[in-house]
């Protein structure tokens, strides 16, 4: 094996070849690395180093590529040495995989050309009603409004009053206040969230699940010189029926998958019937 200094020099020169794209046919045939009876050639490095990478960085990338290649060859050699290779079995598996891959690509092309991807609200509602047992919550979900403020933010009492008000003018005043003082707020979010999503925004774990049904009241949490004002607008507990709004995208995907299967099954029947019609299929007597 070459000394590290020679390796470094070789890798630098190789990277220069890659970057400049000055590939000489005689150099392409010279091996630059070996593992058992396998050789890596200069031409095998084409595309390894991006054109905008130069100097030591390019040399490092070439070195990493060669190192990875040798590791792969060592593991392959180890596997081939310690396994009784059944070439026919491997060939059968390759043929099976090839057939599956060709069929998969054909099915994907068929889906792109013919699948109706529009799923109506009526379809979603029907699926939800017929499969309610499949939409039981495994953990709580919440609708929450929140305001994040510095601990020294002014007029907190006024903010809390505006936060619980149903007057449109108060909502407008509160929004203007939040734009001025709050780094993060959501006053009327109607989206359902898992608690771990909300935990990325405010310390919801400090509320406790026993408070999740205390709706439309302000929870006040102070943490790290920050004040959080939180109102839970709605909640659903684990083992309860998940709201359709929360499951809408999931149901849409489920319906689309059903449509895909139906389209593929229809295609299979049509092509099989056509093959029978054209006498392309026969069963011989033994």
Short mmCIF file of C-alpha atoms in Angstrom, two decimals:
data_model
loop_
_atom_site.label_atom_id
_atom_site.label_comp_id
_atom_site.label_asym_id
_atom_site.label_seq_id
_atom_site.Cartn_x
_atom_site.Cartn_y
_atom_site.Cartn_z
CA UNK A 1 0.00 0.00 0.00
CA UNK A 2 1.23 3.54 -0.80
CA UNK A 3 2.59 5.83 1.86
CA UNK A 4 0.28 8.66 3.05
CA UNK A 5 2.48 11.34 1.41
CA UNK A 6 2.23 9.60 -1.96
CA UNK A 7 -1.51 9.23 -1.47
CA UNK A 8 -1.91 12.95 -0.79
CA UNK A 9 0.09 13.90 -3.87
CA UNK A 10 -1.81 11.40 -6.00
CA UNK A 11 -5.20 12.62 -4.77
CA UNK A 12 -4.32 16.23 -5.42
CA UNK A 13 -3.24 15.45 -8.97
CA UNK A 14 -6.34 13.35 -9.52
CA UNK A 15 -8.61 16.11 -8.30
CA UNK A 16 -6.91 18.50 -10.70
CA UNK A 17 -7.64 16.06 -13.51
CA UNK A 18 -11.28 15.86 -12.46
CA UNK A 19 -11.79 19.60 -12.18
CA UNK A 20 -10.05 20.54 -15.41
CA UNK A 21 -11.70 17.62 -17.25
CA UNK A 22 -8.38 16.97 -19.03
CA UNK A 23 -8.92 13.25 -19.37
CA UNK A 24 -6.13 11.56 -21.31
CA UNK A 25 -6.96 8.17 -22.72
CA UNK A 26 -3.66 6.65 -21.62
CA UNK A 27 -4.21 7.89 -18.06
CA UNK A 28 -7.74 6.52 -18.00
CA UNK A 29 -6.36 3.01 -18.31
CA UNK A 30 -3.97 3.37 -15.35
CA UNK A 31 -5.34 2.00 -12.08
CA UNK A 32 -5.30 4.42 -9.14
CA UNK A 33 -6.42 1.99 -6.46
CA UNK A 34 -6.70 -1.76 -5.94
CA UNK A 35 -8.72 -4.06 -3.73
CA UNK A 36 -7.99 -7.77 -4.14
CA UNK A 37 -8.38 -8.40 -7.88
CA UNK A 38 -10.48 -5.27 -8.53
CA UNK A 39 -9.05 -1.97 -9.82
CA UNK A 40 -10.28 1.60 -9.75
CA UNK A 41 -9.32 3.75 -12.74
CA UNK A 42 -8.94 7.46 -13.29
CA UNK A 43 -11.99 7.49 -15.55
CA UNK A 44 -14.08 6.13 -12.65
CA UNK A 45 -13.56 9.45 -10.83
CA UNK A 46 -15.40 11.48 -13.43
CA UNK A 47 -18.09 13.55 -11.71
CA UNK A 48 -16.82 12.82 -8.19
CA UNK A 49 -15.54 16.36 -7.66
CA UNK A 50 -17.87 19.28 -8.58
CA UNK A 51 -16.35 21.84 -10.92
CA UNK A 52 -16.47 24.60 -8.29
CA UNK A 53 -14.37 22.59 -5.77
CA UNK A 54 -10.60 23.06 -5.84
CA UNK A 55 -7.35 22.39 -3.98
CA UNK A 56 -7.38 20.42 -0.74
CA UNK A 57 -11.16 20.09 -0.78
CA UNK A 58 -11.10 18.33 -4.13
CA UNK A 59 -8.27 16.05 -2.97
CA UNK A 60 -10.26 15.16 0.16
CA UNK A 61 -13.30 14.25 -1.92
CA UNK A 62 -11.23 11.98 -4.15
CA UNK A 63 -9.65 10.36 -1.10
CA UNK A 64 -13.07 9.79 0.46
CA UNK A 65 -14.37 8.24 -2.76
CA UNK A 66 -11.43 5.83 -3.03
CA UNK A 67 -11.71 4.94 0.65
CA UNK A 68 -15.41 4.17 0.25
CA UNK A 69 -14.74 2.10 -2.88
CA UNK A 70 -12.12 0.01 -1.08
CA UNK A 71 -14.40 -0.52 1.92
CA UNK A 72 -17.16 -1.74 -0.41
CA UNK A 73 -14.78 -4.10 -2.20
CA UNK A 74 -13.52 -5.53 1.11
CA UNK A 75 -17.05 -6.21 2.33
CA UNK A 76 -18.04 -7.72 -1.01
CA UNK A 77 -14.98 -9.98 -0.97
CA UNK A 78 -15.77 -11.02 2.61
CA UNK A 79 -19.35 -11.87 1.67
CA UNK A 80 -18.39 -13.82 -1.44
CA UNK A 81 -15.73 -15.76 0.48
CA UNK A 82 -18.06 -16.80 3.27
CA UNK A 83 -21.27 -17.54 1.36
CA UNK A 84 -22.02 -20.45 -0.89
CA UNK A 85 -23.25 -18.56 -3.92
CA UNK A 86 -26.25 -20.01 -5.70
CA UNK A 87 -25.96 -18.20 -9.03
CA UNK A 88 -29.25 -19.58 -10.31
CA UNK A 89 -31.11 -18.37 -7.23
CA UNK A 90 -29.53 -14.93 -7.58
CA UNK A 91 -30.45 -14.82 -11.27
CA UNK A 92 -34.03 -15.80 -10.46
CA UNK A 93 -34.24 -13.03 -7.86
CA UNK A 94 -32.82 -10.52 -10.33
CA UNK A 95 -35.37 -11.54 -12.95
CA UNK A 96 -38.20 -11.26 -10.41
CA UNK A 97 -36.99 -7.82 -9.35
CA UNK A 98 -36.65 -6.73 -12.99
CA UNK A 99 -40.22 -7.80 -13.78
CA UNK A 100 -41.52 -6.04 -10.67
CA UNK A 101 -39.62 -2.86 -11.51
CA UNK A 102 -40.91 -2.79 -15.10
CA UNK A 103 -44.48 -3.38 -13.93
CA UNK A 104 -44.16 -0.72 -11.24
CA UNK A 105 -42.92 1.84 -13.78
CA UNK A 106 -45.82 1.00 -16.10
CA UNK A 107 -48.33 1.33 -13.27
CA UNK A 108 -46.88 4.71 -12.27
CA UNK A 109 -47.16 5.91 -15.87
CA UNK A 110 -50.76 4.69 -16.00
CA UNK A 111 -51.57 6.50 -12.75
CA UNK A 112 -50.06 9.76 -14.00
CA UNK A 113 -52.04 9.55 -17.23
CA UNK A 114 -55.43 8.34 -16.04
CA UNK A 115 -55.88 8.77 -12.29
CA UNK A 116 -58.49 11.32 -11.27
CA UNK A 117 -56.80 13.05 -8.32
CA UNK A 118 -59.80 15.21 -7.43
CA UNK A 119 -61.36 14.10 -4.15
CA UNK A 120 -64.57 15.91 -3.30
CA UNK A 121 -65.71 16.95 0.17
CA UNK A 122 -68.64 14.57 -0.24
CA UNK A 123 -66.26 11.65 -0.81
CA UNK A 124 -64.25 12.63 2.26
CA UNK A 125 -67.40 12.96 4.39
CA UNK A 126 -68.72 9.59 3.21
CA UNK A 127 -65.43 7.83 3.92
CA UNK A 128 -65.21 9.41 7.37
CA UNK A 129 -68.75 8.37 8.31
CA UNK A 130 -68.22 4.81 7.12
CA UNK A 131 -64.86 4.36 8.87
CA UNK A 132 -65.18 6.19 12.18
CA UNK A 133 -63.60 3.32 14.08
CA UNK A 134 -60.37 4.00 12.21
CA UNK A 135 -60.20 7.60 13.38
CA UNK A 136 -59.84 7.24 17.13
CA UNK A 137 -57.21 9.57 18.56
CA UNK A 138 -54.10 8.02 20.08
CA UNK A 139 -53.15 11.29 21.81
CA UNK A 140 -54.78 14.66 22.53
CA UNK A 141 -55.15 17.40 19.95
CA UNK A 142 -55.83 21.07 20.60
CA UNK A 143 -56.82 24.34 19.02
CA UNK A 144 -54.93 27.11 20.76
CA UNK A 145 -54.38 30.85 20.59
CA UNK A 146 -51.24 32.27 22.14
CA UNK A 147 -49.19 35.41 22.62
CA UNK A 148 -45.49 35.34 23.43
CA UNK A 149 -44.24 38.49 25.16
CA UNK A 150 -41.14 39.76 26.91
CA UNK A 151 -41.58 39.63 30.67
CA UNK A 152 -41.45 43.43 30.83
CA UNK A 153 -44.02 44.01 28.07
CA UNK A 154 -46.38 46.92 28.90
CA UNK A 155 -50.11 46.84 29.69
CA UNK A 156 -50.43 43.09 30.32
CA UNK A 157 -53.78 43.53 32.08
CA UNK A 158 -55.17 45.31 29.02
CA UNK A 159 -53.77 42.58 26.75
CA UNK A 160 -55.52 39.85 28.73
CA UNK A 161 -58.79 41.76 28.57
CA UNK A 162 -58.49 42.19 24.82
CA UNK A 163 -57.48 38.54 24.41
CA UNK A 164 -60.75 37.26 25.90
CA UNK A 165 -62.95 39.86 24.22
CA UNK A 166 -65.26 38.91 21.36
CA UNK A 167 -65.44 42.46 20.07
CA UNK A 168 -63.92 42.89 16.59
CA UNK A 169 -62.47 46.28 17.57
CA UNK A 170 -60.69 44.71 20.53
CA UNK A 171 -59.29 42.01 18.27
CA UNK A 172 -57.92 44.70 15.98
CA UNK A 173 -56.30 46.54 18.92
CA UNK A 174 -54.78 43.30 20.20
CA UNK A 175 -53.33 42.44 16.80
CA UNK A 176 -51.69 45.86 16.55
CA UNK A 177 -50.24 45.41 20.05
CA UNK A 178 -48.88 41.97 19.15
CA UNK A 179 -47.23 43.23 15.98
CA UNK A 180 -45.42 45.78 18.12
CA UNK A 181 -44.44 43.71 21.16
CA UNK A 182 -44.83 39.97 20.43
CA UNK A 183 -42.17 37.93 18.59
CA UNK A 184 -44.70 35.15 18.00
CA UNK A 185 -48.47 35.06 18.30
CA UNK A 186 -51.57 33.39 16.88
CA UNK A 187 -54.87 34.91 17.89
CA UNK A 188 -57.48 32.89 15.96
CA UNK A 189 -55.84 29.70 14.72
CA UNK A 190 -58.54 27.17 13.85
CA UNK A 191 -56.10 24.36 13.07
CA UNK A 192 -55.87 21.23 15.22
CA UNK A 193 -52.42 20.45 16.61
CA UNK A 194 -50.82 17.61 18.50
CA UNK A 195 -49.40 18.77 21.81
CA UNK A 196 -45.82 18.09 20.70
CA UNK A 197 -46.31 20.55 17.85
CA UNK A 198 -47.48 23.23 20.25
CA UNK A 199 -44.61 22.40 22.60
CA UNK A 200 -42.27 23.75 19.92
CA UNK A 201 -43.97 27.13 20.31
CA UNK A 202 -44.86 27.47 23.98
CA UNK A 203 -44.45 25.34 27.15
CA UNK A 204 -47.76 23.53 26.92
CA UNK A 205 -46.52 20.74 29.20
CA UNK A 206 -46.83 23.21 32.08
CA UNK A 207 -50.60 23.31 31.58
CA UNK A 208 -51.08 19.61 32.22
CA UNK A 209 -53.50 17.40 30.33
CA UNK A 210 -56.05 17.79 33.11
CA UNK A 211 -56.48 21.41 32.00
CA UNK A 212 -57.06 20.67 28.34
CA UNK A 213 -60.83 20.87 28.75
CA UNK A 214 -60.65 24.34 30.35
CA UNK A 215 -61.55 26.24 27.23
CA UNK A 216 -61.65 29.96 26.47
CA UNK A 217 -59.80 31.03 29.58
CA UNK A 218 -56.32 32.50 29.76
CA UNK A 219 -53.42 30.41 30.98
CA UNK A 220 -50.43 32.49 31.98
CA UNK A 221 -46.96 30.92 31.98
CA UNK A 222 -43.68 32.68 32.79
CA UNK A 223 -40.44 31.07 31.65
CA UNK A 224 -36.95 32.42 30.89
CA UNK A 225 -37.97 36.10 31.05
CA UNK A 226 -40.82 35.37 28.69
CA UNK A 227 -44.55 35.56 29.31
CA UNK A 228 -46.93 33.24 27.46
CA UNK A 229 -50.66 33.95 27.33
CA UNK A 230 -52.55 30.90 26.09
CA UNK A 231 -56.21 30.21 25.37
CA UNK A 232 -57.37 26.71 24.46
CA UNK A 233 -60.17 27.08 21.92
CA UNK A 234 -61.03 23.39 21.61
CA UNK A 235 -59.67 20.01 22.65
CA UNK A 236 -60.05 16.34 21.90
CA UNK A 237 -58.68 13.64 24.18
CA UNK A 238 -57.08 10.31 23.35
CA UNK A 239 -59.52 7.52 22.44
CA UNK A 240 -62.10 10.05 21.24
CA UNK A 241 -63.23 10.45 17.63
CA UNK A 242 -60.78 12.54 15.66
CA UNK A 243 -62.43 15.55 13.95
CA UNK A 244 -62.93 15.26 10.21
CA UNK A 245 -61.05 18.53 9.67
CA UNK A 246 -58.01 16.97 11.33
CA UNK A 247 -58.26 13.81 9.20
CA UNK A 248 -59.16 15.46 5.89
CA UNK A 249 -55.74 15.18 4.24
CA UNK A 250 -55.27 11.64 5.55
CA UNK A 251 -58.68 10.58 4.20
CA UNK A 252 -57.91 12.19 0.85
CA UNK A 253 -54.73 10.11 0.56
CA UNK A 254 -56.59 6.95 1.56
CA UNK A 255 -59.23 7.57 -1.12
CA UNK A 256 -56.55 8.26 -3.72
CA UNK A 257 -54.84 4.99 -2.83
CA UNK A 258 -58.15 3.18 -3.31
CA UNK A 259 -58.55 4.85 -6.69
CA UNK A 260 -55.02 3.81 -7.65
CA UNK A 261 -55.72 0.18 -6.76
CA UNK A 262 -59.04 0.24 -8.61
CA UNK A 263 -57.37 1.73 -11.70
CA UNK A 264 -54.60 -0.88 -11.65
CA UNK A 265 -57.09 -3.74 -11.13
CA UNK A 266 -59.21 -2.43 -13.99
CA UNK A 267 -56.15 -2.24 -16.23
CA UNK A 268 -55.15 -5.80 -15.31
CA UNK A 269 -58.62 -7.12 -16.15
CA UNK A 270 -58.75 -5.24 -19.44
CA UNK A 271 -55.36 -6.40 -20.68
CA UNK A 272 -56.03 -9.99 -19.54
CA UNK A 273 -59.40 -10.01 -21.30
CA UNK A 274 -57.74 -8.58 -24.41
CA UNK A 275 -55.07 -11.28 -24.32
CA UNK A 276 -57.76 -13.97 -24.05
CA UNK A 277 -59.75 -12.40 -26.86
CA UNK A 278 -56.69 -12.43 -29.11
CA UNK A 279 -55.91 -16.07 -28.22
CA UNK A 280 -52.60 -15.10 -26.65
CA UNK A 281 -53.18 -17.40 -23.65
CA UNK A 282 -53.28 -21.19 -23.69
CA UNK A 283 -53.33 -23.99 -21.12
CA UNK A 284 -51.94 -27.28 -22.39
CA UNK A 285 -53.16 -30.68 -21.31
CA UNK A 286 -50.60 -32.73 -19.41
#
